Amino acid sequence: MNRNRWLSLLSPLVLLGLWELAVQIGWINRIFLPPPSEVFHTLSELIATGQIFRDTGISLLRVGLGFLLGGIPAIVVGLFMGVSPVVRALVQPLAAAIYPIPKIALLPLIIVTLGLGETSKIATIAVSVFFLVVLNVAASVLQVDPRYFEVARSFGARRRDLFWTVALPGSLPGIMNSIKLGMGFALTLIVGVEFVGADSGIGWLIWQAYELYAIDRMIAGLVVVALVGWLITVGLDELEYVLVPWQASSVRIKERRVREHVRIWWTTIRPWSYTAAMIPVLLGASIAAYDGAINWWLLLLTMIGSVAIQLGTNLINEYYDDRKGIDKVQVFGIGGAIQRGELAAWQVLLAGLLAFAVGSGIGLYLVSVTGPFIFWLGVFSVATGFFYTAGPFALAYVGLGELAVFIFMGPVIVIGSYYVQAETITLPVVLASLPVGFLVAAILHANNLRDLDIDRQFGKRTLATLLGRSGANIEYYVLVGGTYVSLIVTVALGVMPWLTLITLVTLPAAVRLMRIVAVETEPHALQPVLRQTAKLHMRFGSLLIFGWVAAWLMGSFGYI
Amino acid sequence: MEPKIRIDNIQVVYPGRGRTGPVEAVGGVSLDVADGELVCVVGPSGCGKTTLLRVLADLEQPTSGQITLRRDNPARPLKATVFQGGGIFPWMTVEQNVAYGLQLQGVSPAQRIATARHWIGEIGLERFAHAYPTQLSGGMQQRVGLARAFAFDAEVLLMDEPFGALDAQTRLLLQQTLLQQWERSSKTVMFVTHSIEEALTLGDRVCVMSARPGRLLHEVQVPFARPRDAVALRTDARFSALFAEIWGVLRTEVDRARADEVGA
Ligand SMILES: Nc1ncnc2c1ncn2[C@@H]1O[C@H](COP(=O)(O)OP(=O)(O)O)[C@@H](O)[C@H]1O
Ligand SMILES: [Mg+2]
């Protein structure tokens, strides 16, 4: 990123800082203008209660329906106007006369005819979008250079061909612009429409905040409106890129760079590693459900928090691996973006810390809901994640990686997720989390097993390099075998419902993997073991969750 | 034998608009082109060459006079036009542009892509087959326009300064390509250019047009044997003699056209 872009980020931040300061010092009365921190707090409450999603969703639904109902006919009629002077003569004067009327002024008329319900809101959007788009589309057809029609005719184009090969593609850039204009217009309008006689929607939220004189809520609503508008703009730019690929403006080149950035980050965050973070969360929640406590909103938050911590761990890992020069020889390169010079080290570090911040934020919210136990669990998790590769006692480099992963991605998350729901810990939960812990450790170990020779060469100390090849093989059997042994034992003890034995269908796959490990030493031959172990974890975990959920449902229907 | 193209006393007057009076672009041109002949038309700029070609392409109605193009093979398209500057569609890739005429004729996608690929190779733009015109230089766009007309494989080829925006080397190469293609096929070609050398290199006959309103002033039979080599021709003594002859006619016309522009 260049310096100017950072400067352009700086000025809003400075402004926010000054605003906060001015209120805190007392230069501005917080009753009239609450500080950013308060707005942020209000926003997080609106998110926590889910209200913001409901109101934004409803507004977007209205905009979407109105846009489709007004925009699609407008594009069709506009195209006809463009190609046919007769249609143009019929529609143009009418459209041109109605176009300049501020559409919000039509609202009372529409309410009188259609009532106060959804229909009138959608109709207002549709009508406004229609007149804006129809005229713009017609104009963009007329702007197509007449020479192109001549070229087409000289090659024998009939009327139909003229439309499909010249008029339509030639006016697509203009049509795309009309769509953007229309969408911007619809977004402006919906807020106004919802001020009047609505009982939901983002406009209503702002208006209601005004009536309650809750300025923090008003500003929070505005922030959401701005954010939604921005997201839609980005989406439409993406659509334009697909529909009008021949427009070679600098915007496109920039967009291509953005795309490249997305790709780089996508591979760096290792998206496939998140099932490992989600399965224990779902397991804990399904056990809680079995025990009669399930809150979907808290479950969602726990999931996001867990993924964020995992994300932070991956990024910090990437950063310190580069720092310590560990991944210099990447045989199977996932990650490595810093070494390839695609990302600056500090960007990765910052993103990792940001992910931890989000994870911690959610964690703190969960703490405020459920109590301090989650706080200590969270501190422990973040510390594990951070010190996994960072700091002087980097766990991964002293042979403690498996243990850390076992504890953190097994019991800790399962227990945490269960606690968030049920606000207690039980022995069954601890025991039920063991199989998952074994398997997730097996994934990491499969990785170390594959890299054993290289790691040894580069002095990276994993448990595998410490144990040597045959010891490392035994470790793999213990981890995979431990999964099934702990499962059967806990079921036999009556701790887990017998339905969880359905996970035993994965046993043949597990045996197959152990057989490969027994005979292979080559990284290329062991690469599939890593992938298959991760898959085994996912299948085993899903079936285990399925077992618990099935037991829960059967119990609640009275079969057990 | 009947001529392939008969231009019979064509006159084109553009109606004036506002303060500018009507413009007589072409002032009574008659010309017969035999089947398989390559006729070059040279003239000062603004003398009505493009207008004449547009009449032949059915894009302009003559104010008076008549044209006839004889169709010999009902299965083939009658005429294809190479437009000044290329006239290629910005919304199509090079390949789609070259295949355009075939697409309109209903040729199957596989076949028209194969044909297009062949012609893209002939004009040396293989690497740009999937590029959009905005990514091409002016000269490259002209070449695409050329390939599109070749791929269409019509009986009559109408070419309006097709090599105008090319650098000297590419121009020579493409002149060679055109000569080869024309000598191999039996096309009738009407080739408009402002370059006397080009007209002498390519044409069986060179027609010299007067300044506006364009009329035919002079006609030269080009004696060089075929197949011709665009490079070797330049050293032929007859080449410079013919060049001098045409330039002699053109120079007064260029001066007249200039005086006209200054006076107008
Ligand atoms: N559509 C038009 N309307 C009015 N005048 C035109 C039009 N097209 C061309 N002309 C005029 O007719 C004359 C001949 O044009 P053109 O055939 O393009 O010349 P050339 O191709 O020989 O340079 C020019 O003076 C030009 O200004
Ligand atoms: Mg011209």
Tab-separated table of C-alpha atoms in Angstrom, chain A residues 61 85 133 160 241 325 342 398 445 475 535:
chain	number	residue	atom	x	y	z
A	61	LEU	CA	-35.632	-6.505	0.872
A	85	PRO	CA	-38.165	6.028	-32.719
A	133	VAL	CA	-33.255	4.097	-15.336
A	160	ARG	CA	-32.372	-8.673	-34.665
A	241	TYR	CA	-16.422	-6.159	-14.209
A	325	GLY	CA	13.183	-18.207	8.848
A	342	GLU	CA	3.195	-10.726	-1.604
A	398	VAL	CA	9.830	-27.168	21.503
A	445	HIS	CA	1.263	-34.467	13.793
A	475	GLU	CA	2.729	-41.170	18.188
A	535	LYS	CA	-10.846	-34.962	6.470
